Short mmCIF file of C-alpha atoms in Angstrom, two decimals:
data_model
loop_
_atom_site.label_atom_id
_atom_site.label_comp_id
_atom_site.label_asym_id
_atom_site.label_seq_id
_atom_site.Cartn_x
_atom_site.Cartn_y
_atom_site.Cartn_z
CA UNK P 1 89.66 -100.34 -58.19
CA UNK P 2 87.45 -97.81 -56.37
CA UNK P 3 84.15 -96.74 -57.98
CA UNK P 4 82.62 -93.15 -57.18
CA UNK P 5 78.96 -93.09 -57.50
CA UNK P 6 77.49 -89.90 -58.83
CA UNK P 7 76.25 -87.32 -56.70
CA UNK P 8 72.63 -86.29 -57.06
CA UNK P 9 72.27 -82.89 -58.67
CA UNK P 10 69.07 -81.97 -56.89
CA UNK P 11 68.82 -78.28 -56.53
CA UNK P 12 68.93 -77.21 -52.95
CA UNK P 13 65.36 -75.58 -53.31
CA UNK P 14 63.75 -78.89 -53.67
CA UNK P 15 65.00 -79.93 -50.34
CA UNK P 16 62.68 -77.36 -48.82
CA UNK P 17 59.93 -77.50 -51.38
CA UNK P 18 58.74 -80.79 -51.31
CA UNK P 19 58.20 -80.96 -47.49
CA UNK P 20 56.53 -77.54 -47.67
CA UNK P 21 54.14 -78.79 -50.33
CA UNK P 22 53.33 -81.63 -48.34
CA UNK P 23 52.53 -79.76 -45.10
CA UNK P 24 50.63 -77.26 -47.37
CA UNK P 25 48.66 -79.90 -48.96
CA UNK P 26 47.94 -81.65 -45.65
CA UNK P 27 46.93 -78.57 -44.12
CA UNK P 28 44.61 -77.68 -46.96
CA UNK P 29 43.06 -81.43 -46.95
CA UNK P 30 42.55 -80.97 -42.90
CA UNK P 31 41.22 -77.65 -43.08
CA UNK P 32 38.78 -78.71 -45.87
CA UNK P 33 38.06 -82.22 -44.50
CA UNK P 34 34.41 -81.34 -43.99
CA UNK P 35 33.70 -80.23 -47.47
CA UNK P 36 35.92 -83.23 -48.84
CA UNK P 37 34.07 -85.86 -46.59
CA UNK P 38 30.70 -84.32 -47.72
CA UNK P 39 31.73 -84.75 -51.44
CA UNK P 40 32.78 -88.40 -50.61
CA UNK P 41 29.82 -89.05 -48.78
CA UNK P 42 27.49 -87.80 -51.48
CA UNK P 43 29.36 -90.05 -54.22
CA UNK P 44 29.08 -93.12 -51.86
CA UNK P 45 25.47 -92.54 -50.89
CA UNK P 46 24.38 -91.75 -54.73
CA UNK P 47 21.99 -94.54 -55.68
CA UNK P 48 20.40 -94.79 -59.11
CA UNK P 49 17.13 -95.92 -57.37
CA UNK P 50 17.11 -93.97 -54.01
CA UNK P 51 14.34 -94.73 -51.45
CA UNK P 52 11.88 -92.35 -50.16
CA UNK P 53 11.49 -89.87 -53.21
CA UNK P 54 7.61 -89.79 -52.55
CA UNK P 55 8.57 -87.93 -49.19
CA UNK P 56 10.40 -85.23 -51.22
CA UNK P 57 7.34 -84.20 -53.55
CA UNK P 58 3.90 -82.88 -53.52
CA UNK P 59 3.04 -81.58 -49.98
CA UNK P 60 5.73 -83.93 -48.25
CA UNK P 61 8.17 -81.80 -50.20
CA UNK P 62 10.26 -79.23 -48.27
CA UNK P 63 10.04 -75.46 -48.43
CA UNK P 64 13.19 -73.27 -47.99
CA UNK P 65 12.05 -69.64 -47.74
CA UNK P 66 11.53 -68.48 -44.08
CA UNK P 67 8.44 -66.02 -43.82
CA UNK P 68 6.71 -63.57 -41.23
CA UNK P 69 3.35 -62.54 -42.83
CA UNK P 70 0.08 -61.44 -41.63
CA UNK P 71 -2.68 -63.85 -42.58
CA UNK P 72 -6.33 -63.43 -42.96
CA UNK P 73 -9.36 -65.31 -42.03
CA UNK P 74 -11.10 -66.46 -45.22
CA UNK P 75 -13.86 -68.49 -43.74
CA UNK P 76 -15.96 -68.24 -40.39
CA UNK P 77 -14.51 -65.96 -37.56
CA UNK P 78 -11.99 -66.71 -34.91
CA UNK P 79 -13.43 -67.55 -31.67
CA UNK P 80 -13.49 -64.69 -29.09
CA UNK P 81 -10.71 -65.45 -26.31
CA UNK P 82 -8.62 -67.63 -28.69
CA UNK P 83 -5.27 -66.01 -28.07
CA UNK P 84 -1.88 -67.59 -28.24
CA UNK P 85 0.31 -69.43 -30.86
CA UNK P 86 -0.37 -72.76 -32.82
CA UNK P 87 3.17 -74.36 -33.43
CA UNK P 88 3.87 -77.55 -35.32
CA UNK P 89 7.10 -79.46 -35.86
CA UNK P 90 8.05 -81.42 -38.91
CA UNK P 91 10.82 -82.68 -41.19
CA UNK P 92 12.16 -80.31 -43.93
CA UNK P 93 15.64 -81.10 -45.69
CA UNK P 94 17.62 -77.99 -45.86
CA UNK P 95 19.74 -79.77 -48.40
CA UNK P 96 18.76 -82.29 -51.11
CA UNK P 97 19.49 -85.62 -49.64
CA UNK P 98 22.71 -87.32 -51.15
CA UNK P 99 21.16 -90.78 -51.29
CA UNK P 100 17.88 -92.22 -49.99
CA UNK P 101 15.37 -90.38 -47.65
CA UNK P 102 13.03 -91.30 -44.94
CA UNK P 103 10.13 -89.01 -43.81
CA UNK P 104 11.86 -89.16 -40.39
CA UNK P 105 15.07 -87.72 -41.77
CA UNK P 106 14.45 -83.97 -42.61
CA UNK P 107 15.65 -81.08 -40.54
CA UNK P 108 13.35 -79.37 -38.10
CA UNK P 109 11.03 -76.63 -39.36
CA UNK P 110 8.48 -75.01 -37.05
CA UNK P 111 5.37 -73.43 -38.45
CA UNK P 112 3.65 -71.08 -36.36
CA UNK P 113 0.35 -68.99 -36.40
CA UNK P 114 0.42 -66.15 -33.66
CA UNK P 115 -3.23 -64.96 -32.87
CA UNK P 116 -3.74 -61.73 -30.83
CA UNK P 117 -6.49 -59.16 -30.63
CA UNK P 118 -8.55 -60.96 -33.64
CA UNK P 119 -5.45 -60.67 -35.99
CA UNK P 120 -2.98 -63.59 -37.03
CA UNK P 121 0.27 -63.85 -38.60
CA UNK P 122 2.31 -66.86 -39.93
CA UNK P 123 6.02 -67.42 -39.20
CA UNK P 124 8.23 -70.47 -40.25
CA UNK P 125 11.65 -71.06 -39.18
CA UNK P 126 14.32 -73.90 -39.46
CA UNK P 127 15.42 -74.91 -35.88
CA UNK P 128 19.12 -74.00 -35.76
CA UNK P 129 20.63 -77.26 -34.61
CA UNK P 130 24.25 -78.19 -34.20
CA UNK P 131 23.76 -80.56 -37.10
CA UNK P 132 22.48 -78.13 -39.57
CA UNK P 133 25.11 -75.55 -38.47
CA UNK P 134 27.63 -77.96 -39.56
CA UNK P 135 26.04 -79.03 -42.96
CA UNK P 136 25.71 -75.35 -43.76
CA UNK P 137 29.11 -74.71 -43.16
CA UNK P 138 30.17 -77.63 -45.45
CA UNK P 139 27.55 -76.73 -48.03
CA UNK P 140 26.07 -80.17 -48.22
CA UNK P 141 24.71 -83.15 -46.27
CA UNK P 142 27.34 -84.67 -43.85
CA UNK P 143 25.34 -87.00 -41.50
CA UNK P 144 23.93 -90.29 -42.38
CA UNK P 145 20.26 -90.71 -42.19
CA UNK P 146 17.79 -93.27 -41.89
CA UNK P 147 17.02 -93.33 -45.53
CA UNK P 148 20.50 -94.41 -46.22
CA UNK P 149 20.46 -97.64 -44.08
CA UNK P 150 19.67 -100.00 -46.87
CA UNK P 151 21.40 -102.91 -47.99
CA UNK P 152 25.33 -103.23 -48.35
CA UNK P 153 25.30 -99.74 -49.28
CA UNK P 154 23.92 -98.77 -45.89
CA UNK P 155 26.60 -100.85 -44.07
CA UNK P 156 29.35 -99.02 -46.09
CA UNK P 157 27.90 -95.68 -45.24
CA UNK P 158 27.71 -96.76 -41.63
CA UNK P 159 31.52 -97.35 -41.74
CA UNK P 160 32.24 -94.03 -43.54
CA UNK P 161 30.22 -92.14 -40.98
CA UNK P 162 32.40 -93.39 -38.17
CA UNK P 163 35.36 -92.62 -40.31
CA UNK P 164 33.96 -88.96 -40.83
CA UNK P 165 33.62 -88.84 -36.82
CA UNK P 166 37.19 -90.17 -36.35
CA UNK P 167 38.71 -87.58 -38.64
CA UNK P 168 36.75 -84.65 -37.27
CA UNK P 169 34.93 -84.02 -40.46
CA UNK P 170 31.80 -83.65 -38.26
CA UNK P 171 31.15 -83.98 -34.60
CA UNK P 172 28.49 -85.24 -32.18
CA UNK P 173 30.03 -83.57 -29.15
CA UNK P 174 27.11 -81.19 -29.07
CA UNK P 175 24.43 -83.53 -30.38
CA UNK P 176 23.37 -84.48 -33.84
CA UNK P 177 19.68 -84.35 -33.73
CA UNK P 178 17.11 -82.59 -36.05
CA UNK P 179 14.86 -81.29 -33.70
CA UNK P 180 12.11 -82.27 -36.12
CA UNK P 181 9.50 -84.21 -34.23
CA UNK P 182 7.44 -82.47 -31.42
CA UNK P 183 7.03 -79.54 -29.00
CA UNK P 184 6.57 -79.03 -25.31
CA UNK P 185 6.52 -75.97 -23.23
CA UNK P 186 8.15 -76.41 -19.92
CA UNK P 187 9.91 -74.21 -17.41
CA UNK P 188 9.58 -71.12 -19.37
CA UNK P 189 10.92 -72.44 -22.69
CA UNK P 190 9.31 -73.89 -25.70
CA UNK P 191 11.43 -77.04 -26.57
CA UNK P 192 11.66 -78.71 -29.99
CA UNK P 193 12.20 -82.28 -29.51
CA UNK P 194 13.85 -85.34 -31.21
CA UNK P 195 14.50 -88.59 -29.69
CA UNK P 196 18.14 -88.76 -31.02
CA UNK P 197 19.22 -85.48 -29.14
CA UNK P 198 18.58 -82.91 -26.23
CA UNK P 199 15.84 -80.44 -26.81
CA UNK P 200 16.37 -77.10 -28.51
CA UNK P 201 14.83 -73.98 -26.88
CA UNK P 202 12.85 -71.70 -29.15
CA UNK P 203 11.93 -68.06 -28.20
CA UNK P 204 8.49 -66.63 -29.63
CA UNK P 205 8.76 -62.87 -30.03
CA UNK P 206 5.82 -60.35 -29.76
CA UNK P 207 5.68 -60.13 -33.38
CA UNK P 208 5.23 -63.88 -33.91
CA UNK P 209 8.77 -64.26 -35.17
CA UNK P 210 10.68 -67.26 -33.86
CA UNK P 211 14.28 -67.85 -33.10
CA UNK P 212 16.35 -70.70 -31.83
CA UNK P 213 18.04 -70.01 -28.26
CA UNK P 214 20.05 -73.15 -28.33
CA UNK P 215 20.48 -76.60 -27.08
CA UNK P 216 18.90 -77.23 -23.67
CA UNK P 217 21.39 -77.50 -20.81
CA UNK P 218 20.30 -80.47 -19.08
CA UNK P 219 21.81 -81.61 -15.74
CA UNK P 220 25.33 -83.12 -16.47
CA UNK P 221 24.30 -86.48 -14.71
CA UNK P 222 21.90 -87.01 -17.77
CA UNK P 223 24.27 -88.54 -20.22
CA UNK P 224 21.45 -89.68 -22.81
CA UNK P 225 19.27 -88.17 -25.53
CA UNK P 226 15.73 -87.08 -24.66
CA UNK P 227 12.20 -88.30 -25.87
CA UNK P 228 10.23 -86.58 -28.51
CA UNK P 229 7.13 -87.20 -26.24
CA UNK P 230 7.74 -86.17 -22.55
CA UNK P 231 4.75 -86.08 -20.33
CA UNK P 232 3.90 -83.05 -18.17
CA UNK P 233 2.02 -83.26 -15.01
CA UNK P 234 -0.63 -80.47 -15.15
CA UNK P 235 -0.90 -80.54 -11.33
CA UNK P 236 2.52 -80.23 -10.08
CA UNK P 237 4.34 -79.22 -13.20
CA UNK P 238 6.86 -82.03 -13.52
CA UNK P 239 8.19 -82.95 -16.75
CA UNK P 240 8.91 -86.93 -17.06
CA UNK P 241 10.84 -88.00 -19.87
CA UNK P 242 13.24 -91.00 -21.01
CA UNK P 243 16.23 -91.60 -23.20
CA UNK P 244 17.01 -94.66 -25.20
CA UNK P 245 20.06 -96.08 -26.75
CA UNK P 246 20.44 -99.05 -29.35
CA UNK P 247 24.20 -99.26 -28.51
CA UNK P 248 24.90 -99.20 -25.07
CA UNK P 249 23.62 -100.50 -21.87
CA UNK P 250 21.37 -99.35 -19.90
CA UNK P 251 19.35 -99.12 -23.05
CA UNK P 252 16.69 -96.82 -21.39
CA UNK P 253 17.07 -94.15 -18.59
CA UNK P 254 14.12 -92.08 -17.28
CA UNK P 255 14.04 -88.93 -15.63
CA UNK P 256 11.92 -86.19 -14.04
CA UNK P 257 12.30 -82.38 -13.98
CA UNK P 258 10.51 -80.01 -11.68
CA UNK P 259 8.54 -77.02 -12.82
CA UNK P 260 11.73 -74.92 -12.73
CA UNK P 261 13.64 -77.31 -15.03
CA UNK P 262 15.80 -78.81 -12.49
CA UNK P 263 16.69 -82.53 -12.59
CA UNK P 264 15.13 -84.24 -9.47
CA UNK P 265 14.91 -87.88 -10.16
CA UNK P 266 16.50 -90.21 -12.60
CA UNK P 267 16.73 -94.25 -13.23
CA UNK P 268 18.33 -96.64 -15.28
CA UNK P 269 15.97 -99.18 -16.47
CA UNK P 270 17.02 -102.87 -17.72
CA UNK P 271 15.95 -104.16 -21.05
CA UNK P 272 16.79 -107.70 -22.70
CA UNK P 273 17.40 -105.83 -26.09
CA UNK P 274 17.70 -102.30 -27.87
CA UNK P 275 14.37 -101.16 -29.00
CA UNK P 276 12.96 -98.04 -30.56
CA UNK P 277 10.94 -96.40 -27.52
CA UNK P 278 9.40 -93.25 -29.41
CA UNK P 279 6.95 -92.74 -26.64
CA UNK P 280 5.95 -93.17 -22.92
CA UNK P 281 3.04 -92.41 -20.72
CA UNK P 282 2.76 -91.35 -17.07
CA UNK P 283 0.13 -91.44 -14.24
CA UNK P 284 -0.14 -89.72 -10.99
CA UNK P 285 1.78 -92.53 -9.33
CA UNK P 286 3.88 -94.22 -12.19
CA UNK P 287 6.10 -93.68 -15.21
CA UNK P 288 4.84 -96.24 -17.88
CA UNK P 289 7.55 -97.79 -19.99
CA UNK P 290 6.67 -99.21 -23.43
CA UNK P 291 9.16 -102.15 -24.19
CA UNK P 292 7.68 -102.99 -27.39
CA UNK P 293 9.84 -105.20 -29.89
CA UNK P 294 10.78 -102.85 -32.57
CA UNK P 295 14.34 -103.93 -32.12
CA UNK P 296 17.44 -102.59 -33.51
CA UNK P 297 18.90 -105.29 -35.92
CA UNK P 298 21.79 -103.92 -38.46
CA UNK P 299 21.85 -107.25 -40.42
CA UNK P 300 18.36 -106.35 -41.51
CA UNK P 301 20.05 -103.86 -43.93
CA UNK P 302 21.38 -106.59 -45.87
CA UNK P 303 19.22 -109.52 -44.98
CA UNK P 304 15.86 -107.80 -45.43
CA UNK P 305 17.04 -104.82 -47.58
CA UNK P 306 15.24 -102.52 -45.16
CA UNK P 307 16.07 -100.32 -42.21
CA UNK P 308 17.75 -101.63 -39.14
CA UNK P 309 14.53 -101.82 -37.11
CA UNK P 310 12.45 -104.72 -37.22
CA UNK P 311 9.13 -105.64 -35.38
CA UNK P 312 10.03 -108.97 -33.78
CA UNK P 313 6.54 -110.52 -33.48
CA UNK P 314 8.14 -113.55 -32.07
CA UNK P 315 8.99 -111.49 -28.99
CA UNK P 316 6.36 -110.42 -26.35
CA UNK P 317 5.41 -106.77 -25.80
CA UNK P 318 5.81 -105.39 -22.36
CA UNK P 319 4.57 -102.52 -20.51
CA UNK P 320 6.27 -101.67 -17.24
CA UNK P 321 5.36 -99.40 -14.16
CA UNK P 322 8.06 -97.45 -12.42
CA UNK P 323 7.02 -95.47 -9.24
CA UNK P 324 7.53 -91.87 -9.79
CA UNK P 325 8.48 -91.68 -5.78
CA UNK P 326 11.20 -94.28 -6.24
CA UNK P 327 14.57 -93.11 -5.06
CA UNK P 328 16.83 -92.09 -7.92
CA UNK P 329 18.96 -94.95 -9.27
CA UNK P 330 20.97 -93.54 -12.10
CA UNK P 331 23.08 -96.60 -12.57
CA UNK P 332 20.11 -99.04 -12.37
CA UNK P 333 18.46 -101.22 -12.17
CA UNK P 334 15.32 -99.36 -11.19
CA UNK P 335 12.49 -101.49 -9.78
CA UNK P 336 9.76 -101.79 -12.59
CA UNK P 337 6.71 -104.04 -12.55
CA UNK P 338 6.39 -105.63 -16.05
CA UNK P 339 3.20 -106.71 -17.85
CA UNK P 340 3.50 -108.96 -20.66
CA UNK P 341 1.40 -109.50 -23.82
CA UNK P 342 2.25 -112.65 -25.83
CA UNK P 343 2.56 -111.12 -29.28
CA UNK P 344 4.85 -108.41 -30.51
CA UNK P 345 3.02 -105.17 -31.44
CA UNK P 346 4.00 -101.63 -31.81
CA UNK P 347 2.41 -98.39 -30.70
CA UNK P 348 4.43 -95.19 -31.63
CA UNK P 349 1.87 -92.73 -29.89
CA UNK P 350 0.11 -92.75 -26.43
CA UNK P 351 -3.01 -90.86 -25.81
CA UNK P 352 -3.22 -90.75 -22.09
CA UNK P 353 -2.77 -93.10 -18.85
CA UNK P 354 -4.03 -92.85 -15.40
CA UNK P 355 -4.57 -94.61 -12.15
CA UNK P 356 -7.95 -96.10 -11.34
CA UNK P 357 -9.45 -95.97 -7.90
CA UNK P 358 -9.02 -99.69 -7.24
CA UNK P 359 -5.22 -99.39 -8.09
CA UNK P 360 -5.35 -100.67 -11.72
CA UNK P 361 -3.62 -98.42 -14.45
CA UNK P 362 -5.21 -97.62 -17.78
CA UNK P 363 -3.28 -96.84 -20.76
CA UNK P 364 -4.42 -95.71 -24.10
CA UNK P 365 -2.25 -96.00 -27.33
CA UNK P 366 -2.59 -96.39 -30.97
CA UNK P 367 -1.62 -100.10 -31.65
CA UNK P 368 -0.29 -101.42 -34.82
CA UNK P 369 -0.24 -105.40 -35.02
CA UNK P 370 2.52 -105.23 -37.75
CA UNK P 371 5.12 -102.77 -38.93
CA UNK P 372 8.01 -101.91 -41.21
CA UNK P 373 9.57 -98.60 -41.32
CA UNK P 374 9.33 -98.64 -45.15
CA UNK P 375 6.51 -95.95 -45.27
CA UNK P 376 5.88 -96.26 -48.93
CA UNK P 377 4.32 -99.71 -48.52
CA UNK P 378 1.60 -99.72 -45.79
CA UNK P 379 -0.37 -102.89 -45.23
CA UNK P 380 -3.71 -103.26 -43.14
CA UNK P 381 -1.81 -104.89 -40.26
CA UNK P 382 0.41 -101.70 -39.98
CA UNK P 383 -2.61 -99.33 -39.51
CA UNK P 384 -3.03 -98.08 -35.95
CA UNK P 385 -6.12 -98.12 -34.02
CA UNK P 386 -6.78 -96.87 -30.51
CA UNK P 387 -6.52 -99.59 -27.92
CA UNK P 388 -7.03 -99.81 -24.04
CA UNK P 389 -4.57 -101.66 -21.84
CA UNK P 390 -5.55 -102.58 -18.22
CA UNK P 391 -2.58 -103.11 -15.96
CA UNK P 392 -3.31 -104.54 -12.32
CA UNK P 393 -0.36 -104.12 -10.07
CA UNK P 394 -1.92 -106.27 -7.28
CA UNK P 395 -2.29 -109.26 -9.39
CA UNK P 396 0.36 -108.95 -11.98
CA UNK P 397 -2.11 -109.25 -14.81
CA UNK P 398 -2.92 -107.27 -17.97
CA UNK P 399 -5.58 -107.14 -20.53
CA UNK P 400 -6.16 -105.17 -23.71
CA UNK P 401 -9.00 -104.27 -25.96
CA UNK P 402 -9.35 -102.36 -29.33
CA UNK P 403 -11.65 -99.48 -28.70
CA UNK P 404 -12.44 -98.59 -32.51
CA UNK P 405 -12.16 -99.71 -35.96
CA UNK P 406 -11.42 -96.28 -37.07
CA UNK P 407 -7.80 -96.11 -38.56
CA UNK P 408 -5.89 -93.31 -36.85
CA UNK P 409 -2.78 -92.03 -34.77
CA UNK P 410 -1.51 -88.89 -33.50
CA UNK P 411 -3.90 -88.94 -30.33
CA UNK P 412 -4.35 -86.12 -28.17
CA UNK P 413 -6.32 -84.98 -25.03
CA UNK P 414 -7.11 -81.95 -23.10
CA UNK P 415 -3.70 -80.74 -21.67
CA UNK P 416 -5.29 -80.46 -18.17
CA UNK P 417 -6.01 -84.04 -18.10
CA UNK P 418 -2.68 -85.53 -19.10
CA UNK P 419 -1.78 -88.24 -16.48
CA UNK P 420 -5.21 -87.93 -15.01
CA UNK P 421 -8.42 -89.75 -15.61
CA UNK P 422 -10.21 -88.30 -18.80
CA UNK P 423 -13.04 -89.14 -21.25
CA UNK P 424 -12.16 -87.91 -24.58
CA UNK P 425 -9.37 -88.30 -26.99
CA UNK P 426 -9.01 -86.95 -30.47
CA UNK P 427 -7.26 -88.89 -33.27
CA UNK P 428 -5.98 -88.22 -36.73
CA UNK P 429 -7.97 -90.45 -39.02
CA UNK P 430 -6.10 -92.18 -41.69
CA UNK P 431 -7.00 -93.29 -45.03
CA UNK P 432 -6.59 -97.06 -44.78
CA UNK P 433 -6.02 -97.52 -48.47
CA UNK P 434 -3.44 -95.18 -49.14
CA UNK P 435 0.32 -96.48 -49.56
CA UNK P 436 1.48 -93.26 -47.48
CA UNK P 437 0.41 -91.63 -44.40
CA UNK P 438 -2.84 -89.63 -45.43
CA UNK P 439 -5.06 -88.02 -42.82
CA UNK P 440 -8.57 -87.43 -43.89
CA UNK P 441 -10.05 -86.11 -40.69
CA UNK P 442 -10.22 -86.12 -36.90
CA UNK P 443 -12.20 -88.61 -34.78
CA UNK P 444 -13.55 -88.02 -31.28
CA UNK P 445 -12.98 -90.94 -29.12
CA UNK P 446 -14.92 -91.78 -25.89
CA UNK P 447 -12.31 -93.46 -23.70
CA UNK P 448 -15.03 -95.02 -21.51
CA UNK P 449 -16.93 -96.67 -24.21
CA UNK P 450 -18.60 -99.90 -23.22
CA UNK P 451 -17.11 -103.17 -24.42
CA UNK P 452 -18.71 -104.10 -27.88
CA UNK P 453 -19.31 -100.40 -28.81
CA UNK P 454 -17.04 -98.39 -31.04
CA UNK P 455 -15.34 -95.39 -29.09
CA UNK P 456 -15.84 -93.02 -32.13
CA UNK P 457 -18.61 -90.79 -31.40
CA UNK P 458 -17.91 -88.00 -33.94
CA UNK P 459 -15.68 -87.18 -36.75
CA UNK P 460 -14.48 -84.13 -38.70
CA UNK P 461 -14.19 -84.93 -42.34
CA UNK P 462 -12.10 -82.93 -44.63
CA UNK P 463 -13.42 -82.02 -48.19
CA UNK P 464 -12.22 -84.32 -50.98
CA UNK P 465 -8.63 -83.43 -52.01
CA UNK P 466 -7.83 -82.20 -48.66
CA UNK P 467 -5.60 -83.72 -46.04
CA UNK P 468 -4.24 -82.76 -42.60
CA UNK P 469 -2.43 -84.01 -39.66
CA UNK P 470 -2.33 -83.72 -35.80
CA UNK P 471 -5.05 -81.50 -34.36
CA UNK P 472 -4.08 -79.83 -31.23
CA UNK P 473 -6.83 -79.37 -28.48
CA UNK P 474 -7.22 -75.85 -27.03
CA UNK P 475 -9.56 -75.39 -24.16
CA UNK P 476 -11.99 -72.53 -24.54
CA UNK P 477 -11.60 -69.76 -21.74
CA UNK P 478 -13.67 -70.33 -18.96
CA UNK P 479 -14.55 -73.93 -19.95
CA UNK P 480 -16.06 -76.38 -17.52
CA UNK P 481 -16.51 -79.43 -19.62
CA UNK P 482 -13.58 -81.45 -20.92
CA UNK P 483 -14.46 -81.21 -24.58
CA UNK P 484 -15.36 -77.54 -24.48
CA UNK P 485 -12.47 -76.22 -26.73
CA UNK P 486 -11.12 -76.10 -30.17
CA UNK P 487 -8.98 -78.56 -32.39
CA UNK P 488 -6.64 -76.61 -34.41
CA UNK P 489 -4.92 -78.21 -37.53
CA UNK P 490 -2.93 -77.36 -40.70
CA UNK P 491 -4.75 -78.75 -43.94
CA UNK P 492 -3.51 -78.84 -47.48
CA UNK P 493 -5.97 -78.58 -50.23
CA UNK P 494 -4.37 -80.38 -53.35
CA UNK P 495 -6.49 -78.67 -55.89
CA UNK P 496 -5.47 -75.00 -54.92
CA UNK P 497 -1.96 -76.27 -53.85
CA UNK P 498 -2.72 -74.22 -50.67
CA UNK P 499 -2.78 -74.49 -46.79
CA UNK P 500 -4.89 -73.55 -44.25
CA UNK P 501 -5.04 -73.19 -40.26
CA UNK P 502 -8.50 -74.41 -39.58
CA UNK P 503 -10.23 -74.29 -36.07
CA UNK P 504 -12.99 -76.72 -35.31
CA UNK P 505 -15.49 -77.23 -32.48
CA UNK P 506 -14.28 -79.88 -30.36
CA UNK P 507 -17.63 -80.50 -28.84
CA UNK P 508 -19.98 -80.62 -31.97
CA UNK P 509 -17.17 -82.04 -34.24
CA UNK P 510 -18.85 -80.07 -37.22
CA UNK P 511 -16.90 -80.52 -40.40
CA UNK P 512 -17.30 -76.83 -41.25
CA UNK P 513 -14.42 -75.08 -39.47
CA UNK P 514 -15.23 -72.17 -37.00
CA UNK P 515 -12.44 -70.38 -38.70
CA UNK P 516 -9.96 -70.91 -41.60
CA UNK P 517 -7.00 -68.89 -42.29
CA UNK P 518 -5.12 -69.12 -45.65
CA UNK P 519 -1.42 -69.57 -45.20
CA UNK P 520 1.00 -67.45 -47.42
CA UNK P 521 2.22 -70.64 -49.05
CA UNK P 522 1.81 -74.43 -48.22
CA UNK P 523 2.69 -75.99 -45.00
CA UNK P 524 4.38 -79.43 -45.71
CA UNK P 525 2.93 -82.34 -43.85
CA UNK P 526 4.62 -82.77 -40.46
CA UNK P 527 4.42 -84.34 -37.11
CA UNK P 528 3.31 -82.89 -33.69
CA UNK P 529 2.38 -79.49 -32.52
CA UNK P 530 1.29 -77.58 -29.40
CA UNK P 531 -0.64 -74.44 -28.40
CA UNK P 532 1.30 -71.75 -26.47
CA UNK P 533 -0.92 -69.72 -24.36
CA UNK P 534 -0.52 -65.89 -23.81
CA UNK P 535 0.28 -66.50 -20.25
CA UNK P 536 3.10 -69.05 -21.25
CA UNK P 537 4.40 -66.37 -24.09
CA UNK P 538 4.92 -63.71 -21.21
CA UNK P 539 6.62 -66.15 -18.85
CA UNK P 540 9.14 -67.13 -21.50
CA UNK P 541 12.88 -67.10 -20.33
CA UNK P 542 15.46 -65.58 -22.72
CA UNK P 543 18.43 -67.96 -21.74
CA UNK P 544 18.84 -71.58 -21.99
#
């Protein structure tokens, strides 16, 4: 017997509607993948006890309004001849973090005071990075941050971050840095720096207004990020820099740009393991490589419930000398003479380095004998103190000595003395009893202090309830002495909830400022700054 199966009675329109609906849904998901990914990332990163909340409150907390306003001197008088711009960089999250937060995470914001003809104006602007553009388009955070890299959740977010890149929810093709760390003026451009990306060029208009021109076009042969702390030779105008990676070899590359911004030489440097290499040094003859064992160890997120960088005190610390006149060696390995210290230590910031007449090399940095990147729990061994390292290329030996018992970091020198012998460095003094970074003044250090004596010869002390940060040294017009100049710094008065730009005498180190300018609103604590002279302002290029 034959059986006839019933035919489906599906209407013909369904044969077209279902595929069309699937295609439409797929298209909508694809076009909205950035927003959808941001929503998923926010859910995954959400934490009932997120890390780093202290860095989102008080004067660490972000400001969002961008201003351009005239400011007044409220104490003292601006020194005659002090004209130019004080610009300081720092982290300022545009969006509230989805999960944890680390002080290093925020989007770059520049705070500028323009002084001309005895008048001053204040301007602040976000650096318009590619990362910030993508997050603004999504209306929420997209990129993983250091503050998220804790525990099993951190590993899961790393995987999710790679998925987001794979599906095109965000892209790193044009970089993903925050431009939030430091500044350097080179080849007619003021550059906002972050060690995870290339620099961003910023233009300062006559009015004191700032605008982002774009990500710097570096030579195509340079396939790395760019340090936040390049060194500029004041004699020939060369800019020396590095770029490090924690994922691919060679872990470090170093390069030199001439005073026009053209890449002239570059080298690949072999390291035994990936490390965070935040700073470098340079002398007239050498690039100085700091191979300090703050190692990239992703397993620390789960094992130690901390960020994936760990100071391995069981590894030696090394300082290397790479000759500046060595021929380019982009694929490596470059010839580096290494000097080893038996115990692992860390130094985020270098004051200066130079060549001695006998061939030795002096390096000055703020050394920490121990370190965790959990900045909410600081211990005595994590506090930095200015230290001298003497390297002898002829014998292969090295020594170190602590110069002071003053706790401090963010060292600066006269810009005309960088890479050359100098006597003075100025260090931001830290409150060693605070559980968070708290800068209570500025110390003047004699780098030639005799053994057994403390290098600190003077100190600006802020009033109780007032804290500052890195001070920039500005030479006085016509000065002949190295310390004849000014220290310019932002300070915050907790009692008034107000910020000031103070100008101090770098010779006398008197705690009363020569001039104090009240800002139109508070300036959050930040990182590094620079002084842009009137001559540099006039020579700014208007392209990247």
